[in-house]
PDB file of C-alpha atoms in Angstrom:
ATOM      1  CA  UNK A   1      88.719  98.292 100.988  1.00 55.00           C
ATOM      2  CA  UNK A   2      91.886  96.666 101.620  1.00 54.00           C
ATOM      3  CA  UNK A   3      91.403  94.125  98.746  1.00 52.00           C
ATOM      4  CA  UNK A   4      90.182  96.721  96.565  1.00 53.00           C
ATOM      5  CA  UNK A   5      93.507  98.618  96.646  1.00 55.00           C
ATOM      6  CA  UNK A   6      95.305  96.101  95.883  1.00 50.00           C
ATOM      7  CA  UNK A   7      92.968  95.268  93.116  1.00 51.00           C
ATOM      8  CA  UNK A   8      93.432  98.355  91.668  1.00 53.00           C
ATOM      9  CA  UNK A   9      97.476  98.554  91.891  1.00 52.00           C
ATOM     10  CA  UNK A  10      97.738  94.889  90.056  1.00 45.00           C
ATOM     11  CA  UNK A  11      95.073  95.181  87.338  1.00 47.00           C
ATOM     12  CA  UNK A  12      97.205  98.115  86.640  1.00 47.00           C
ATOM     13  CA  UNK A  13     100.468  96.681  86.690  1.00 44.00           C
ATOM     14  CA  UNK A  14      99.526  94.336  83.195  1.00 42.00           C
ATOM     15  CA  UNK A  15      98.642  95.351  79.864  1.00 42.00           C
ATOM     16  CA  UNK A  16      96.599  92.583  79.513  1.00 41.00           C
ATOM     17  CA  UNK A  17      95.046  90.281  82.293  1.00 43.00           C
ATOM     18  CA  UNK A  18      96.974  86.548  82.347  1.00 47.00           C
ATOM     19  CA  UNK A  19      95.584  83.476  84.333  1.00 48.00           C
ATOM     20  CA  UNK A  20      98.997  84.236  86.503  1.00 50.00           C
ATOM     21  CA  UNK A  21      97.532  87.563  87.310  1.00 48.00           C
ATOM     22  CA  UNK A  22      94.956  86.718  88.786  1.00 50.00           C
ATOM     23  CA  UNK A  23      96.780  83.982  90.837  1.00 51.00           C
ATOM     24  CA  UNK A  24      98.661  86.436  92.088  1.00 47.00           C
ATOM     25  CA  UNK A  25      96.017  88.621  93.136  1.00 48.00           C
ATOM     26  CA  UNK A  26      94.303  86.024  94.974  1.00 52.00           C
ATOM     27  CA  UNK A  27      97.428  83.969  96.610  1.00 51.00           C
ATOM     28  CA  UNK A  28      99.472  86.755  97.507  1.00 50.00           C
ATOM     29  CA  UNK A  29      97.233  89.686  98.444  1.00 47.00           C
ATOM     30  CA  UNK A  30      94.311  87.599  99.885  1.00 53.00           C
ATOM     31  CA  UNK A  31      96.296  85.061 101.890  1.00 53.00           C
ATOM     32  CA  UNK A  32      97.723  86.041 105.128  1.00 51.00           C
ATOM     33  CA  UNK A  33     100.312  87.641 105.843  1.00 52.00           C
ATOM     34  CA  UNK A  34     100.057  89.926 102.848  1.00 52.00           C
ATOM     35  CA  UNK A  35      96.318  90.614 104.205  1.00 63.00           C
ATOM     36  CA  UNK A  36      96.768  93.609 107.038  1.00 68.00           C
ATOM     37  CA  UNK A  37      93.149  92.522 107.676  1.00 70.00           C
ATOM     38  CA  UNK A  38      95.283  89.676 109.717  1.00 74.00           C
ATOM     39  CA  UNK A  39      97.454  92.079 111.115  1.00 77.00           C
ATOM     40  CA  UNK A  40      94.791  94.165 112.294  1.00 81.00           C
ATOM     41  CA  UNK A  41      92.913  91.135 113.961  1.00 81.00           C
ATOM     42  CA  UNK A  42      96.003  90.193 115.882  1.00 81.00           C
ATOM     43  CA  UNK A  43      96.817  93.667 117.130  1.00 85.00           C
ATOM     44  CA  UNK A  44      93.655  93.474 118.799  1.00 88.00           C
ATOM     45  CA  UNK A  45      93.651  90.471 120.235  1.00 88.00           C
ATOM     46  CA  UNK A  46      94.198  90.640 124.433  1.00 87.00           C
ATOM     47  CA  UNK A  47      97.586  89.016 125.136  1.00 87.00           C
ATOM     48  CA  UNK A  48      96.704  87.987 128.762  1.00 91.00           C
ATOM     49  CA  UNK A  49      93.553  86.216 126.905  1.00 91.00           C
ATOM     50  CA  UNK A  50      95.097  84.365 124.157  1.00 91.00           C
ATOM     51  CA  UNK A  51      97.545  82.922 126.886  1.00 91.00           C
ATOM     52  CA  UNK A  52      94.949  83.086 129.668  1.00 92.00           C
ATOM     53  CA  UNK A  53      93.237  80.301 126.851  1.00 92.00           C
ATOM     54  CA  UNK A  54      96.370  79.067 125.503  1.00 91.00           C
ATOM     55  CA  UNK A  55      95.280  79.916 122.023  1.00 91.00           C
ATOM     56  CA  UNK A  56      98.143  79.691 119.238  1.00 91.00           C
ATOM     57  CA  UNK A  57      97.907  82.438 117.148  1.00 86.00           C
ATOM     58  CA  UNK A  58     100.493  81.264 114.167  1.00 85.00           C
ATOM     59  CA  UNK A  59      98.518  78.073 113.998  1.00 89.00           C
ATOM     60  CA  UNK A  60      95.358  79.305 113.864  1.00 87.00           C
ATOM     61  CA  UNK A  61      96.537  82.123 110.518  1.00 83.00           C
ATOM     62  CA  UNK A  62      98.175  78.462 109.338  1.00 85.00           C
ATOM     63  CA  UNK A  63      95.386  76.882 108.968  1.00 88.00           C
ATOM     64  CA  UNK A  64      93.256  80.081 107.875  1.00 82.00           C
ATOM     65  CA  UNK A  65      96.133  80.493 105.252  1.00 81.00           C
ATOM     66  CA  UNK A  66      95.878  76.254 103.859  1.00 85.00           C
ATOM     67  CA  UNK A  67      91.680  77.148 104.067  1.00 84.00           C
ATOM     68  CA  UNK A  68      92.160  79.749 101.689  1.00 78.00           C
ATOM     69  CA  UNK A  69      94.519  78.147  99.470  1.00 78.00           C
ATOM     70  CA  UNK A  70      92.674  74.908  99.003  1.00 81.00           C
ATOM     71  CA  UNK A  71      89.678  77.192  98.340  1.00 76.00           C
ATOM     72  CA  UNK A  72      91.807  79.398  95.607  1.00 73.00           C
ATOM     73  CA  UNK A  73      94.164  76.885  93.558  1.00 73.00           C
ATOM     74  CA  UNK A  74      91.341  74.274  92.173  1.00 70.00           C
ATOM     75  CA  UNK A  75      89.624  77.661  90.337  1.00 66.00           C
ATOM     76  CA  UNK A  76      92.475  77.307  88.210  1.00 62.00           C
ATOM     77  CA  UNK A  77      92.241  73.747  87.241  1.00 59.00           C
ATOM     78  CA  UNK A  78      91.728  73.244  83.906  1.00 47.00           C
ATOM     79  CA  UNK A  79      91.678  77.008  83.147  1.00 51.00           C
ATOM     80  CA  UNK A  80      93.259  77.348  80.085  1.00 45.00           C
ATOM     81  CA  UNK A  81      95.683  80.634  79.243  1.00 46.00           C
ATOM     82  CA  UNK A  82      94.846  81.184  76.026  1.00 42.00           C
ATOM     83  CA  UNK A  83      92.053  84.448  76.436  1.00 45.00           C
ATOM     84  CA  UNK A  84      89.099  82.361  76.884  1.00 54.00           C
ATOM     85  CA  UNK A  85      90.180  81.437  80.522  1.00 55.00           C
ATOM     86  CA  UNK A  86      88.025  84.033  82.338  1.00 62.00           C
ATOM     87  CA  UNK A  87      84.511  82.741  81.751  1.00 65.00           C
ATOM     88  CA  UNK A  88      85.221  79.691  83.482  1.00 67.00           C
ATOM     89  CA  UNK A  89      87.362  81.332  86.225  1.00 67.00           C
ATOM     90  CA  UNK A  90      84.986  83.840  87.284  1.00 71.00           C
ATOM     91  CA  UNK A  91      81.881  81.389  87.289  1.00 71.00           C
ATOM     92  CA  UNK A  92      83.915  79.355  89.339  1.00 69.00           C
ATOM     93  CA  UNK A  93      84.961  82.307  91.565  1.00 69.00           C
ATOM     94  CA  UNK A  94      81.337  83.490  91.744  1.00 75.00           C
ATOM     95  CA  UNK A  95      80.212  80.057  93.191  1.00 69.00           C
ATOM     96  CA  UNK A  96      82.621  79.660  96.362  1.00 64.00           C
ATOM     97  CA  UNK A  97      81.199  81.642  99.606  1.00 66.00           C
ATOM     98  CA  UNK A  98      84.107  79.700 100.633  1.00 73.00           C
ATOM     99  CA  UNK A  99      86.173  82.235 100.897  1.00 72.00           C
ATOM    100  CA  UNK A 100      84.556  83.895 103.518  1.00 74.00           C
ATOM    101  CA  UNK A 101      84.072  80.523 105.252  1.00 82.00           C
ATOM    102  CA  UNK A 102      87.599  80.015 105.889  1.00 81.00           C
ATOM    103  CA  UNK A 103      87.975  83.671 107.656  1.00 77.00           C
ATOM    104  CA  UNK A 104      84.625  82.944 109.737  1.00 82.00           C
ATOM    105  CA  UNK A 105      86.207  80.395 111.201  1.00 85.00           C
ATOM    106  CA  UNK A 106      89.763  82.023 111.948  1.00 83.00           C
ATOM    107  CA  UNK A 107      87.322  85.033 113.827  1.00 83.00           C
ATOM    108  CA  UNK A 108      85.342  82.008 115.557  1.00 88.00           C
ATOM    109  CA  UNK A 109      88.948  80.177 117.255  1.00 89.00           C
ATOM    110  CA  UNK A 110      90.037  83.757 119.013  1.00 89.00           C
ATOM    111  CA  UNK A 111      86.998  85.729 119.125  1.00 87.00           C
ATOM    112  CA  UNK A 112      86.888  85.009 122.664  1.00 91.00           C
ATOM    113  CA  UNK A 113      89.803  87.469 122.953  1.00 91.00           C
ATOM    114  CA  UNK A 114      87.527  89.889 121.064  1.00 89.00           C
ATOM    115  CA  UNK A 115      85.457  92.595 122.531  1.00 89.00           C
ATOM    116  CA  UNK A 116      81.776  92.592 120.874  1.00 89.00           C
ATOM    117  CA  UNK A 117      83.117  95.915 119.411  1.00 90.00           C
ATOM    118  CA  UNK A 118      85.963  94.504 117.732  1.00 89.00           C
ATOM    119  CA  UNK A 119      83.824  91.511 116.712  1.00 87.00           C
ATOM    120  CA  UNK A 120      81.405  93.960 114.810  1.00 89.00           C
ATOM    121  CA  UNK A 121      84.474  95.048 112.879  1.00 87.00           C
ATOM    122  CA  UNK A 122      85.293  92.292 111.740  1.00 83.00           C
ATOM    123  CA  UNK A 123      81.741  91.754 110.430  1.00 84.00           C
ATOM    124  CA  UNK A 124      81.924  94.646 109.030  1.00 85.00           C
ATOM    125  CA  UNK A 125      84.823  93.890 106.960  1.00 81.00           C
ATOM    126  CA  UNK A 126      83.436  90.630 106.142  1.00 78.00           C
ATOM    127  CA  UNK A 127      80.238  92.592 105.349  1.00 79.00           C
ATOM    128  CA  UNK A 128      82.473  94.133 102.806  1.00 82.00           C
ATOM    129  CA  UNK A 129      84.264  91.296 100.968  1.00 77.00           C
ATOM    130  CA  UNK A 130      80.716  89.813 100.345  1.00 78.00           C
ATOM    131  CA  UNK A 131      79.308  92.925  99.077  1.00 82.00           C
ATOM    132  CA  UNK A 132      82.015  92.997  96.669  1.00 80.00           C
ATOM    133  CA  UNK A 133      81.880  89.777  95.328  1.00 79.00           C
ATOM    134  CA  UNK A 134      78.146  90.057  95.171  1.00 82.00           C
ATOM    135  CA  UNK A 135      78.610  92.866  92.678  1.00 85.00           C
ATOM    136  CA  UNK A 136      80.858  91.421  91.028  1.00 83.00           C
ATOM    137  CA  UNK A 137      78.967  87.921  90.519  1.00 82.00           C
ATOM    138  CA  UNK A 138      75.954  89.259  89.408  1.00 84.00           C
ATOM    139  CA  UNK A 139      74.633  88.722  85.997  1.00 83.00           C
ATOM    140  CA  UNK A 140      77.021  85.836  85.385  1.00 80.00           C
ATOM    141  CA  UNK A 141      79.827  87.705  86.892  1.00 82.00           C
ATOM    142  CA  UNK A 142      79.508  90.778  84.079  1.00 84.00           C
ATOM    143  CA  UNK A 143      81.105  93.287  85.824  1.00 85.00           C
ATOM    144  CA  UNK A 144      84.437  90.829  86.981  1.00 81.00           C
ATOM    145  CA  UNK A 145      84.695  89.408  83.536  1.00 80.00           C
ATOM    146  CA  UNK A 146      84.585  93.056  81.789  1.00 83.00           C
ATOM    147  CA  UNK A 147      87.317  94.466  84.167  1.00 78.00           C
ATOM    148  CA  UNK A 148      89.466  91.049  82.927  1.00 74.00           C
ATOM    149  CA  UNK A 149      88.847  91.909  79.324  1.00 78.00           C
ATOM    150  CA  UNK A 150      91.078  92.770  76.953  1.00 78.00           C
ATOM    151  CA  UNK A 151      89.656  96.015  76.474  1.00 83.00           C
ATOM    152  CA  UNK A 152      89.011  96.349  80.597  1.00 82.00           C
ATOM    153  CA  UNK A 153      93.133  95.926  81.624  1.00 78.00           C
ATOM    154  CA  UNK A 154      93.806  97.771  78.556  1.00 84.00           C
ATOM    155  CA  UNK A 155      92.236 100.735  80.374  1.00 87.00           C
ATOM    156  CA  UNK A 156      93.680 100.262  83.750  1.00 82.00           C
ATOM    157  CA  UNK A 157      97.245  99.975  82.155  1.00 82.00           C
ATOM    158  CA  UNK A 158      95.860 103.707  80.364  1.00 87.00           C
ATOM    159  CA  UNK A 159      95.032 104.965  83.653  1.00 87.00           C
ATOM    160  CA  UNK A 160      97.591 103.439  85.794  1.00 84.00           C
ATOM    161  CA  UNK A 161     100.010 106.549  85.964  1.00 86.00           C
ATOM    162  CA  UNK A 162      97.187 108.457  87.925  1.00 87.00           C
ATOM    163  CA  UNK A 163      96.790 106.323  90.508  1.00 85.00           C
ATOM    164  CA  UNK A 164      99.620 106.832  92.437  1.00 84.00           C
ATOM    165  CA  UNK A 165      97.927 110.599  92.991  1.00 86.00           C
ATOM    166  CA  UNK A 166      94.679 108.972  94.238  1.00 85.00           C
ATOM    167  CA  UNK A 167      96.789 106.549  96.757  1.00 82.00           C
ATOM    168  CA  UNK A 168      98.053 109.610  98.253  1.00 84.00           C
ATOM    169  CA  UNK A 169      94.507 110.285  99.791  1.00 84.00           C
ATOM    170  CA  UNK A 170      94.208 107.301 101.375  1.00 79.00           C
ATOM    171  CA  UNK A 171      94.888 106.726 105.299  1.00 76.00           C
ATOM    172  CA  UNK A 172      98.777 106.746 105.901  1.00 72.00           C
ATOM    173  CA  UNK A 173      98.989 105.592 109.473  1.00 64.00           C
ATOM    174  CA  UNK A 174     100.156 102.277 108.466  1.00 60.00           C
ATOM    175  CA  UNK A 175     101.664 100.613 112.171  1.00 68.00           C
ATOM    176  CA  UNK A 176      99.533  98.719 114.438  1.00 74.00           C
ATOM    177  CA  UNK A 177      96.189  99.036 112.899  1.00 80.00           C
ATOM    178  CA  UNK A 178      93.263  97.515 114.658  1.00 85.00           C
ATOM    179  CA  UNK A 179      89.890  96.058 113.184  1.00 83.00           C
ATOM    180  CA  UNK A 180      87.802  99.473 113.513  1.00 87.00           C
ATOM    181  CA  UNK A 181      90.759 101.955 111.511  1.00 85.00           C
ATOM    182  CA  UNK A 182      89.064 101.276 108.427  1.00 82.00           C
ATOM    183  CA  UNK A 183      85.627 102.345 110.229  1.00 86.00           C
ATOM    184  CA  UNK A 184      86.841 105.915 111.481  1.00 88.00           C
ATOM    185  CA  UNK A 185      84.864 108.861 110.474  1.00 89.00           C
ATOM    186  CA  UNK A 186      88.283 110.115 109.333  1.00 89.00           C
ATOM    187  CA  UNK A 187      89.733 107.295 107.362  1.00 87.00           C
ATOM    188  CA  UNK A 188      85.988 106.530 106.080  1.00 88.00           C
ATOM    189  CA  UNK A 189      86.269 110.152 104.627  1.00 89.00           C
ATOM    190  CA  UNK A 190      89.388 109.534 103.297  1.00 88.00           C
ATOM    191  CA  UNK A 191      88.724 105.933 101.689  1.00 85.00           C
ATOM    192  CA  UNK A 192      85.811 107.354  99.689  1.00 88.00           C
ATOM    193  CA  UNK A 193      88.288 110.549  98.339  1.00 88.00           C
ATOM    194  CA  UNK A 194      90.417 107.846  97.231  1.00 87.00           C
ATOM    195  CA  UNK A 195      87.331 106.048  95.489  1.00 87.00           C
ATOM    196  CA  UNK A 196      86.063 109.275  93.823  1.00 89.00           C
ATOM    197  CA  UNK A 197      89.214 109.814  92.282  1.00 90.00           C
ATOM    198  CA  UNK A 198      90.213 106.038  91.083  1.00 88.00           C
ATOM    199  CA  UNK A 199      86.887 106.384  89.051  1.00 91.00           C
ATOM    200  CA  UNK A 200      87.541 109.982  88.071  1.00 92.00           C
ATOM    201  CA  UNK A 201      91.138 108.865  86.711  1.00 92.00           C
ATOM    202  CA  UNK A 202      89.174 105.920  84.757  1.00 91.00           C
ATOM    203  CA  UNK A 203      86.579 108.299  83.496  1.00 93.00           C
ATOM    204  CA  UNK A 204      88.880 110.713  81.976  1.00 92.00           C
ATOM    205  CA  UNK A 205      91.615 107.917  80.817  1.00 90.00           C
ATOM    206  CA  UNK A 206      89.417 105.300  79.044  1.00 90.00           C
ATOM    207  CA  UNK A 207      87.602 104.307  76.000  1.00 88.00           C
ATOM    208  CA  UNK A 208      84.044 104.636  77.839  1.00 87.00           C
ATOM    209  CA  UNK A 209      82.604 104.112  80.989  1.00 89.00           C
ATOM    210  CA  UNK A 210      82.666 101.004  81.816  1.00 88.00           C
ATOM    211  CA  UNK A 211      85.229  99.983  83.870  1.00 89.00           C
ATOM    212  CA  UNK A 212      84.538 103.232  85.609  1.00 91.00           C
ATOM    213  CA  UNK A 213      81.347 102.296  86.161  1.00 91.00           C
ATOM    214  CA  UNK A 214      82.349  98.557  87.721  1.00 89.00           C
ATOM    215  CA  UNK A 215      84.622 100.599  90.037  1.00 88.00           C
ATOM    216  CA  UNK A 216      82.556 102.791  91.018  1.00 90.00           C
ATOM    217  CA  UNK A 217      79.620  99.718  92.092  1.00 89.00           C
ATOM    218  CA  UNK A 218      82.087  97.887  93.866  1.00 86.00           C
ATOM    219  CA  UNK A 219      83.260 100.644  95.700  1.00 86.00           C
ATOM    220  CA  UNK A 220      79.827 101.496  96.389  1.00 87.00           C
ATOM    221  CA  UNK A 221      79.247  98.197  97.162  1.00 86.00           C
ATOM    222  CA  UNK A 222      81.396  97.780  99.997  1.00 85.00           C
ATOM    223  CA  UNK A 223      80.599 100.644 101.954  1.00 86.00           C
ATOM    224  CA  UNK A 224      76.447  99.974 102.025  1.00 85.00           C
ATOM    225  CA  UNK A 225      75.795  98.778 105.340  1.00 84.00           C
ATOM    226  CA  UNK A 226      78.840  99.647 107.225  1.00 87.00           C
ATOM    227  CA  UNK A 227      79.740 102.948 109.231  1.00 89.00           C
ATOM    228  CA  UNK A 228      81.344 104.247 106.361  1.00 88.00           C
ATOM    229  CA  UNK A 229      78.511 104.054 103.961  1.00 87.00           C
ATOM    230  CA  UNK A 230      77.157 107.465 104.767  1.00 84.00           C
ATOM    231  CA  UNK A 231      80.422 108.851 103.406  1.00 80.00           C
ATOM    232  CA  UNK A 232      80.838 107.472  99.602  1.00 75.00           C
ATOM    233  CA  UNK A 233      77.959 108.506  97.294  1.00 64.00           C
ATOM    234  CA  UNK A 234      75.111 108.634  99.535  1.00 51.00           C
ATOM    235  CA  UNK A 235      72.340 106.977  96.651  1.00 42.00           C
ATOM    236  CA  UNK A 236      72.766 103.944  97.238  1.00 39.00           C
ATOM    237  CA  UNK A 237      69.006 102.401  97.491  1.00 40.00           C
ATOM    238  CA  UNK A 238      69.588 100.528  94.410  1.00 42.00           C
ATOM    239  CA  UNK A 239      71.628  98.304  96.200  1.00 40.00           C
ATOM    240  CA  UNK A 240      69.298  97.763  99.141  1.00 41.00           C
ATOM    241  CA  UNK A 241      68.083  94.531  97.127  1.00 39.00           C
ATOM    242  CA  UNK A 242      71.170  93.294  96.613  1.00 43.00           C
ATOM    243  CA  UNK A 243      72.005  93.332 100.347  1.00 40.00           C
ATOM    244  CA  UNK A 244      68.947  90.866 101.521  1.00 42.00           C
ATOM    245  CA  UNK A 245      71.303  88.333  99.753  1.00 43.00           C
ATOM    246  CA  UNK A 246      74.153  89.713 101.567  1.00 44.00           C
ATOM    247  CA  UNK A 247      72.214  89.217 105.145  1.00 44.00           C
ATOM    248  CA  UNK A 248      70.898  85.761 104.357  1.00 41.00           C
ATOM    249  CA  UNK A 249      75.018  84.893 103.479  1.00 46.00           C
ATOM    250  CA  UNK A 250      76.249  86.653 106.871  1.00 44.00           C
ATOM    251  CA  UNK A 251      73.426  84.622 108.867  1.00 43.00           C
ATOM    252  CA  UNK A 252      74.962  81.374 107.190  1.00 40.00           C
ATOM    253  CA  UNK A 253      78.351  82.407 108.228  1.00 42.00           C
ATOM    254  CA  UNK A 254      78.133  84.007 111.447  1.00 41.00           C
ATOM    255  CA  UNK A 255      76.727  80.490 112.160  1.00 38.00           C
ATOM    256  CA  UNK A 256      79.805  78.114 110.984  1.00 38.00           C
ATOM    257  CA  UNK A 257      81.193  76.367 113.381  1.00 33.00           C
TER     258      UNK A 257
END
């Protein structure tokens, strides 16, 4: 949900999507330490443990950090900037489960500091990221490459003066977060007021539906199948389907080495 806030304040900060955009999105809110998914996996790791096991915690973000960047900058090669860039980017996007890789991995060096509780959580949020890209990848990557339209940022730049009201919903406890915050009947609650009302703000502000409509599937999207899914519009059968892809992409990762 994490990514999907951030998402929303940057799509809105541009009149019109640029290939720079979207580097930004992905280097600096994706890539630890911008990330408080990272925060919140340190805060729960045990102290005594990681030095009980002498595990370095800065190099082991390092190299989760130079994963995800050698994963992220070759999208852009030979992207051009000239409006047609997005076809190619997206397709390229939509083929790297790489992404996901690289923070499998980072759980797999310190989850022996990590209750099986915690480790759920992090599943969970990994549970989430998939579902999201999954979404957004199907049908040749539809819904991403309409958001990244012209007319798509056109409508988040529309709508962007509403959102700070929707941001207000969200959780506010913002120190020492752990892996399960997100997870809370509470914050769960609160997370899915905040959805409701990003799509509301798009329904009301745009053209047509459609970006409302992407919003509204990825949000929906990354709740199924975690303990917040009961709280954000409860129909969500349709994407039961979708999520046997999901499970067969979590087996292959919960398995890297």
């Amino acid at each position: 949900m994490q990514m999907l806030v951030a998402f929303v304040k940057l799509t809105a900060s541009f009149p019109y999507f640029t290939l720079n955009a979207v580097r930004m999105l992905l280097l600096g809110f994706i890539i630890p330490p911008h990330n408080p998914l990272f925060d919140a996996l340190r805060n729960d790791l045990s102290e005594d443990c990681i030095e009980h096991n002498r595990i370095d915690v800065d190099k082991v973000f390092l190299r989760l950090q130079n994963c995800l960047t050698d994963v992220i900058k070759p999208l852009f090669s030979g992207v051009l900037q000239n409006g047609r860039f997005m076809g190619p980017f997206v397709e390229a996007l939509c083929d790297k489960a790489d992404l996901l890789v690289c923070l499998v991995k980072a759980e797999d060096e310190v989850k022996i500091c990590l209750t099986r509780e915690k480790q759920e959580y992090f599943e969970y949020t990994l549970r989430s990221m998939a579902a999201s890209i999954i979404y957004g990848c199907k049908k040749g990557g539809q819904s991403f490459k309409s958001l990244f339209s012209k007319e798509g940022s056109a409508c988040m730049f529309k709508a962007q003066p509403h959102f700070p009201h929707c941001a207000k919903l969200l959780p506010r406890e913002a120190k020492n977060r752990t892996l399960n915050f997100w997870f809370q009947e509470k914050h769960c609650i609160q997370q899915g007021q905040f959805a409701d009302c990003i799509v509301r703000v798009l329904i009301a502000k745009c053209d047509d539906d459609k970006v409302a409509n992407v919003f509204h599937g990825l949000f929906k999207a990354m709740f199924v199948n975690t303990p917040c899914e009961q709280y954000y519009d409860n129909n969500t059968n349709n994407l039961k389907a979708d999520m046997t892809l999901l499970g067969t992409l979590m087996l292959i990762l919960t398995r890297v080495a």
